[in-house]
Coordinates of C-alpha atoms and ligand atoms in Angstrom, one line a residue:
M1 CA 0.0 0.0 0.0
K2 CA 1.3 3.5 -0.8
V3 CA 0.7 6.1 1.8
L4 CA 1.0 9.9 1.1
V5 CA 2.1 11.6 4.3
T6 CA 1.4 15.3 4.4
G7 CA 3.7 17.1 6.9
G8 CA 6.0 14.0 6.8
T9 CA 9.2 15.8 7.5
G10 CA 7.6 17.3 10.7
Y11 CA 7.9 15.8 14.2
I12 CA 5.2 13.2 14.2
G13 CA 5.1 12.7 10.5
S14 CA 8.8 11.7 10.3
H15 CA 8.5 9.1 13.1
T16 CA 5.3 7.7 11.4
S17 CA 7.1 7.5 8.1
V18 CA 9.8 5.4 9.7
V19 CA 7.2 3.0 11.1
L20 CA 5.4 2.8 7.8
L21 CA 8.6 2.1 5.8
E22 CA 9.7 -0.5 8.4
Q23 CA 6.4 -2.3 7.7
N24 CA 7.0 -2.2 4.0
Y25 CA 4.5 0.5 3.1
E26 CA 5.5 2.8 0.4
V27 CA 5.8 6.5 1.6
V28 CA 5.4 9.6 -0.3
I29 CA 6.0 12.8 1.8
V30 CA 4.5 16.1 0.8
D31 CA 5.7 19.1 2.9
N32 CA 6.4 22.8 2.3
L33 CA 9.2 22.7 4.9
C34 CA 7.6 25.8 6.7
N35 CA 8.4 24.1 10.0
S36 CA 10.8 21.3 9.1
K37 CA 14.0 20.5 7.2
E38 CA 14.5 18.4 4.1
M39 CA 17.4 16.7 5.9
V40 CA 14.8 14.7 7.7
V41 CA 14.4 12.6 4.6
D42 CA 18.0 11.5 4.9
R43 CA 17.5 10.6 8.6
I44 CA 14.5 8.5 7.7
Q45 CA 16.5 6.7 5.1
A46 CA 19.5 6.2 7.4
I47 CA 17.1 4.5 10.0
T48 CA 15.1 2.4 7.6
G49 CA 17.4 1.9 4.7
K50 CA 14.6 3.2 2.4
R51 CA 14.2 6.6 1.0
P52 CA 10.6 8.0 1.0
V53 CA 9.7 10.0 -2.1
F54 CA 9.7 13.6 -1.2
Y55 CA 7.9 16.6 -2.7
R56 CA 8.3 20.1 -1.5
C57 CA 4.9 21.5 -2.0
D58 CA 2.4 23.7 -0.2
L59 CA -0.8 21.7 0.1
R60 CA -2.8 24.8 -0.9
D61 CA -1.2 24.6 -4.4
E62 CA -3.9 22.5 -5.9
A63 CA -2.5 22.2 -9.4
R64 CA 0.9 20.9 -8.0
L65 CA -0.9 18.6 -5.6
E66 CA -2.9 17.1 -8.6
E67 CA 0.4 16.5 -10.4
I68 CA 1.7 14.6 -7.4
F69 CA -1.4 12.5 -7.1
R70 CA -1.2 11.8 -10.8
A71 CA 2.4 10.7 -10.5
E72 CA 2.0 8.7 -7.3
R73 CA -1.6 7.4 -7.1
P74 CA -1.6 6.9 -3.3
D75 CA -4.0 4.4 -1.7
A76 CA -4.3 6.4 1.6
V77 CA -3.3 9.8 3.0
I78 CA -2.1 10.6 6.5
H79 CA -2.7 14.4 7.0
F80 CA -0.3 15.8 9.5
A81 CA 0.5 19.1 7.7
G82 CA -0.6 22.2 9.6
L83 CA 0.5 25.0 11.8
K84 CA 0.4 24.0 15.5
A85 CA 1.6 26.8 17.8
V86 CA -1.3 27.3 20.2
G87 CA 0.1 30.6 21.6
E88 CA 1.0 32.0 18.2
S89 CA -2.4 31.4 16.7
P90 CA -4.4 34.2 18.4
K91 CA -1.9 36.7 17.1
V92 CA -2.2 35.6 13.5
P93 CA -5.6 33.9 13.2
L94 CA -6.0 34.2 9.4
K95 CA -2.7 32.6 8.9
Y96 CA -3.9 29.5 11.0
Y97 CA -7.3 29.4 9.5
D98 CA -6.0 29.8 5.9
N99 CA -3.2 27.3 6.3
N100 CA -5.0 24.5 8.2
L101 CA -8.5 24.8 6.6
S102 CA -7.4 25.6 3.0
S103 CA -4.8 22.8 3.0
T104 CA -7.4 20.3 4.2
L105 CA -10.1 21.5 1.7
T106 CA -7.6 21.4 -1.2
L107 CA -6.4 17.9 -0.1
L108 CA -10.0 16.6 0.0
R109 CA -10.7 17.9 -3.4
V110 CA -7.7 16.3 -4.9
M111 CA -8.3 13.0 -3.1
E112 CA -11.9 13.1 -4.6
A113 CA -10.6 13.8 -8.1
F114 CA -8.3 10.8 -7.9
G115 CA -10.6 8.5 -6.1
V116 CA -8.5 8.2 -2.9
R117 CA -10.9 7.3 -0.2
N118 CA -8.7 6.7 2.9
L119 CA -7.7 9.5 5.3
V120 CA -6.1 9.7 8.7
F121 CA -6.2 13.2 10.2
S122 CA -4.1 14.6 13.1
S123 CA -6.6 15.9 15.5
S124 CA -5.9 16.9 19.2
A125 CA -7.1 16.6 22.7
T126 CA -7.7 20.3 22.4
V127 CA -11.1 19.6 20.8
Y128 CA -12.4 18.5 24.2
G129 CA -12.1 22.1 25.4
D130 CA -12.5 22.9 29.1
R131 CA -16.0 21.4 29.9
A132 CA -15.3 17.6 29.7
T133 CA -14.1 15.7 32.7
P134 CA -11.1 13.3 32.3
P135 CA -10.7 10.5 31.5
L136 CA -11.8 11.9 28.2
R137 CA -13.9 9.7 26.0
E138 CA -14.5 10.0 22.3
D139 CA -18.2 10.3 22.8
A140 CA -17.9 13.4 25.0
P141 CA -20.1 16.1 23.5
L142 CA -17.9 18.6 21.8
V143 CA -18.8 22.1 22.7
F144 CA -17.5 24.7 20.2
S145 CA -15.2 25.9 22.9
A146 CA -11.6 25.9 21.8
T147 CA -9.6 28.7 23.5
N148 CA -7.6 29.6 20.5
P149 CA -7.8 29.7 16.6
Y150 CA -5.5 26.6 16.4
G151 CA -7.9 24.6 18.5
F152 CA -10.9 25.8 16.4
T153 CA -9.1 24.6 13.2
K154 CA -9.1 21.1 14.7
I155 CA -12.8 21.3 15.6
M156 CA -13.7 22.7 12.2
I157 CA -11.7 20.1 10.3
E158 CA -13.3 17.3 12.4
Q159 CA -16.7 18.7 11.4
I160 CA -15.7 19.1 7.7
L161 CA -14.7 15.4 7.6
T162 CA -17.8 14.3 9.5
D163 CA -20.0 16.1 6.9
Y164 CA -17.9 14.7 4.1
C165 CA -18.2 11.2 5.3
K166 CA -22.0 11.6 5.6
A167 CA -22.2 12.7 2.0
N168 CA -19.7 10.0 0.8
P169 CA -20.4 6.7 2.6
S170 CA -17.6 4.9 0.8
F171 CA -15.0 7.4 2.3
N172 CA -13.0 6.4 5.3
A173 CA -11.7 9.0 7.8
V174 CA -9.9 8.2 11.0
L175 CA -9.7 11.2 13.3
L176 CA -6.8 10.6 15.8
R177 CA -6.9 12.9 18.9
Y178 CA -3.3 13.0 20.1
F179 CA -2.7 13.9 23.8
N180 CA 0.9 15.2 24.6
P181 CA 3.4 13.6 22.2
V182 CA 7.0 13.6 23.5
G183 CA 10.2 11.6 23.0
A184 CA 12.2 10.7 19.9
H185 CA 13.4 7.8 17.8
E186 CA 15.5 5.6 20.0
S187 CA 18.5 6.0 17.6
G188 CA 18.8 9.6 18.7
T189 CA 18.8 10.8 15.1
M190 CA 15.3 12.0 14.8
G191 CA 13.2 14.0 17.2
E192 CA 11.4 17.2 17.9
D193 CA 13.1 20.4 16.6
P194 CA 11.0 23.4 17.7
S195 CA 12.0 26.7 16.2
G196 CA 12.9 29.5 18.7
I197 CA 11.9 29.2 22.3
P198 CA 10.0 25.8 22.8
N199 CA 6.3 26.3 23.8
N200 CA 6.0 22.7 25.0
L201 CA 7.3 21.2 28.2
A202 CA 9.6 18.4 27.1
P203 CA 11.7 20.3 24.5
Y204 CA 12.1 23.1 27.0
I205 CA 13.4 20.7 29.6
T206 CA 15.8 18.9 27.2
Q207 CA 17.1 22.3 26.0
T208 CA 17.7 23.3 29.7
L209 CA 19.5 20.0 30.3
V210 CA 21.9 20.6 27.5
G211 CA 22.5 24.2 28.6
K212 CA 20.6 26.0 25.9
R213 CA 18.1 27.4 28.4
E214 CA 19.0 28.6 32.0
K215 CA 16.1 27.0 33.8
L216 CA 12.5 25.7 33.3
H217 CA 9.7 28.0 34.2
I218 CA 6.9 25.9 35.7
F219 CA 3.6 27.6 34.9
G220 CA 1.7 27.4 38.2
N221 CA 1.8 25.2 41.3
D222 CA -1.6 26.2 42.7
Y223 CA -3.8 23.9 40.6
P224 CA -6.2 21.6 42.3
T225 CA -4.0 18.6 41.7
P226 CA -1.9 16.5 44.2
D227 CA 1.3 18.5 43.8
G228 CA -0.3 21.6 42.4
T229 CA 1.1 21.4 38.9
C230 CA -1.0 20.5 35.8
I231 CA -1.5 16.9 34.7
R232 CA -1.2 15.7 31.1
D233 CA -1.2 12.4 29.3
Y234 CA 2.2 12.2 27.7
I235 CA 2.6 9.7 24.9
H236 CA 5.9 8.5 23.3
V237 CA 6.0 9.7 19.6
M238 CA 6.9 6.1 18.4
D239 CA 3.7 4.8 20.1
L240 CA 1.8 7.5 18.4
A241 CA 3.4 6.6 15.1
K242 CA 2.2 3.1 15.6
G243 CA -1.3 4.3 16.2
H244 CA -1.3 5.6 12.6
M245 CA -0.4 2.2 11.3
A246 CA -3.3 0.7 13.3
A247 CA -5.5 3.3 11.5
I248 CA -4.2 2.2 8.1
G249 CA -5.0 -1.3 9.2
L250 CA -8.7 -0.4 9.3
F251 CA -8.6 0.6 5.7
E252 CA -6.9 -2.6 4.7
R253 CA -9.6 -4.6 6.5
G254 CA -12.2 -3.1 4.2
G255 CA -13.0 0.3 5.3
C256 CA -14.4 1.9 8.4
G257 CA -16.3 5.1 7.6
L258 CA -15.8 7.8 10.1
K259 CA -13.9 6.8 13.2
V260 CA -12.5 8.9 16.1
Y261 CA -9.9 7.7 18.5
N262 CA -7.9 9.1 21.4
L263 CA -4.1 8.4 21.2
G264 CA -2.7 8.7 24.7
T265 CA -1.6 6.3 27.4
G266 CA -4.6 6.9 29.7
H267 CA -2.3 8.0 32.6
G268 CA -1.7 11.5 33.7
F269 CA 1.6 12.9 35.0
S270 CA 2.1 16.3 36.7
V271 CA 4.7 18.8 35.5
L272 CA 6.8 18.0 38.6
E273 CA 6.6 14.2 37.9
V274 CA 7.9 14.9 34.4
V275 CA 10.7 17.1 35.7
N276 CA 11.7 14.3 38.1
A277 CA 11.6 11.7 35.3
F278 CA 13.9 13.9 33.2
S279 CA 16.2 14.4 36.2
R280 CA 16.4 10.6 36.5
A281 CA 17.2 10.2 32.7
A282 CA 19.9 13.0 32.9
G283 CA 21.4 11.9 36.2
K284 CA 21.2 15.5 37.4
P285 CA 18.4 17.8 38.4
V286 CA 16.5 19.9 36.0
P287 CA 16.9 23.6 37.2
Y288 CA 13.4 25.2 37.5
V289 CA 11.4 28.0 39.1
I290 CA 7.7 28.3 39.7
D291 CA 6.1 31.0 37.8
G292 CA 2.4 32.1 37.4
R293 CA -0.1 30.1 35.5
R294 CA -0.1 30.2 31.7
E295 CA -3.4 31.4 30.2
G296 CA -5.6 28.7 28.9
D297 CA -3.9 25.7 30.7
L298 CA -6.4 23.1 32.1
P299 CA -5.5 21.6 35.5
E300 CA -5.9 18.0 34.2
S301 CA -6.2 16.3 30.9
Y302 CA -5.8 12.6 30.1
A303 CA -7.4 10.1 27.8
D304 CA -9.6 7.1 27.9
C305 CA -7.8 4.9 25.4
E306 CA -10.0 1.8 25.6
K307 CA -11.7 2.4 22.2
A308 CA -8.4 2.4 20.2
Y309 CA -7.5 -0.8 21.9
R310 CA -10.9 -2.5 21.3
E311 CA -11.3 -1.5 17.7
M312 CA -7.7 -1.1 16.4
G313 CA -5.8 -3.4 18.8
W314 CA -3.5 -0.4 19.5
K315 CA -2.2 0.7 22.9
A316 CA 0.8 2.8 24.0
E317 CA 3.6 0.7 25.4
K318 CA 6.4 3.1 26.3
T319 CA 6.8 4.5 29.8
L320 CA 7.5 8.1 30.9
D321 CA 11.1 7.1 31.5
D322 CA 11.4 5.8 27.9
M323 CA 10.0 9.2 26.7
C324 CA 12.5 11.2 28.8
R325 CA 15.4 9.0 27.9
D326 CA 14.8 9.1 24.1
A327 CA 14.0 12.8 24.1
L328 CA 17.2 13.6 26.0
R329 CA 19.4 11.3 23.7
W330 CA 18.1 13.2 20.7
Q331 CA 18.8 16.6 22.3
E332 CA 22.3 15.5 23.4
K333 CA 23.2 14.2 20.0
N334 CA 21.6 17.1 18.1
P335 CA 21.8 20.2 20.5
N336 CA 20.8 22.5 17.6
G337 CA 18.2 20.0 16.1
Y338 CA 18.4 19.6 12.4
A339 CA 20.5 22.7 11.9
E340 CA 22.6 22.5 8.7
Ligands
NAD1 P1 5.3 19.8 12.8 O1 5.2 21.3 12.7 O2 6.6 19.3 13.3 O3 4.9 19.1 11.5 C1 3.9 19.7 10.6 C2 4.6 19.7 9.2 O4 3.5 20.2 8.3 C3 5.8 20.6 9.1 O5 6.8 19.8 8.6 C4 5.3 21.7 8.2 O6 6.5 22.2 7.4 C5 4.2 21.1 7.4 N1 3.2 22.0 6.9 C6 2.5 23.0 7.5 N2 1.7 23.6 6.7 C7 1.8 23.1 5.5 C8 1.2 23.3 4.2 N3 0.4 24.3 4.0 N4 1.6 22.5 3.2 C9 2.6 21.6 3.4 N5 3.2 21.3 4.5 C10 2.8 22.1 5.5 O7 4.1 19.4 13.8 P2 3.8 17.9 14.5 O8 4.1 18.1 15.9 O9 4.5 16.9 13.8 O10 2.3 17.8 14.3 C11 1.7 17.2 13.3 C12 0.2 17.3 13.3 O11 -0.3 16.8 14.5 C13 -0.3 18.8 13.2 O12 -1.5 18.8 12.5 C14 -0.6 19.1 14.6 O13 -1.6 20.1 14.8 C15 -1.1 17.8 15.2 N6 -0.9 17.6 16.7 C16 0.4 17.9 17.2 C17 0.5 17.8 18.6 C18 1.9 18.0 19.2 O14 1.9 18.2 20.4 N7 2.9 17.9 18.5 C19 -0.6 17.5 19.3 C20 -1.9 17.2 18.8 C21 -2.0 17.3 17.4
WQD2 C1 2.4 20.7 29.3 C2 2.3 21.2 30.7 C3 2.2 23.6 31.0 C4 6.0 24.5 29.2 C5 -0.2 21.6 23.9 C6 -1.4 22.0 23.1 C7 -2.3 20.9 22.8 C8 -1.5 19.8 22.0 C9 -0.3 19.4 22.8 C10 -1.5 20.3 19.7 C11 1.4 22.3 31.0 C12 3.5 23.1 31.5 C13 4.9 23.9 29.7 C14 6.8 25.3 30.1 C15 5.5 24.5 31.9 N1 -0.9 20.4 20.8 N2 4.7 23.9 31.0 N3 6.5 25.1 31.4 O1 -0.4 22.8 26.7 O2 -0.8 20.4 27.5 O3 -0.7 21.0 25.1 O4 0.5 20.6 23.2 O5 -2.6 20.0 19.5 O6 -3.3 21.4 22.0 O7 -2.1 23.0 23.9 O8 1.3 21.0 26.4 O9 3.8 20.9 26.6 O10 2.8 23.1 26.3 O11 2.4 21.9 28.5 O12 5.2 24.5 33.1 O13 7.8 25.9 29.7 O14 3.7 21.8 31.1 O15 1.6 24.6 31.8 O16 0.9 22.2 32.3 P1 -0.2 21.4 26.5 P2 2.7 21.7 26.9

């Protein structure tokens, strides 16, 4: 089976491409490199011994995307491409709505034109907003309550795909709601490479541990949680990657219509527990200070992952210690990420 991976040189797309190639899928990556480097293709090849086909292309360029589909004739698409910086999105909302929504609409039109009927979409736990109580289940009613334009793009794309599936009963769409992806490929040659100051916890900690940042700022320790810091469901990026293969398996078993799955571990860890796990991995303490709360943070978020196991046979296997060890190995081997 040939899988076209949009955003395939990005963090999650690159790890998923490795898993797909190792399982003998053909992989075609389409990415405009707005948040990744072409060098990632070499790293994927170094790990797997196979080179994915790569096209530098903005998904909103419909004519070019048609050319790619004409040349490649994929059987399925995994759609990772999108802008994802939660904090940036309220400052440049049009950029987020245009990039994320227009890319998806263009992709769907081209898929329709070429009769490609299998799509996996990168959604996010952010769609649960702040009204559902953890453990979060897929059937929780979604209120239109994201706290930022990025989150709204995920809610809107889920709705677009729901409506599209209703109108096209032979179309298969698997919406995967990721919780908090962390970690890196265990070789230490591929990982997360945020540009500028990291927004997310794990890369901020690894950059602190290699001396690129002075100390971690913990955003609040007065939440109603056991140690006062926020709780999240961290999932190893390689487990997440395998979740996408499980979704492709649904297509191979004859189609599934519209499906929605959480990808998490089902366990929550506090910020301080993550800090301690990184300290264990590094063999030295993570320097930190307690700061005020960050706007928009929920006290607690973790998944109910039973449905993904029941229907796809997928569950996360790696531990928090695995995530910290692999994230740190990547950072130590590549202190400046994929810098040329
Ligand atoms: P990433 O930024 O590393 O990867 C996204 C890739 O998409 C980048 O390589 C970027 O260059 C590419 N891209 C963006 N817009 C494009 C366009 N118009 N045309 C072509 N390529 C384009 O992000 P990631 O962490 O790998 O996330 C992948 C997907 O998963 C995103 O949709 C993101 O919203 C979603 N997601 C991520 C997280 C997370 O914490 N990392 C959590 C939940 C959901
Ligand atoms: C985790 C915890 C912070 C940085 C985000 C998006 C979500 C999804 C995953 C895309 C929180 C604390 C963080 C720091 C800290 N992405 N923290 N100091 O906010 O749970 O989720 O990424 O869909 O939509 O919102 O992840 O890694 O930013 O934060 O104390 O420097 O770490 O307050 O409690 P978050 P995160």
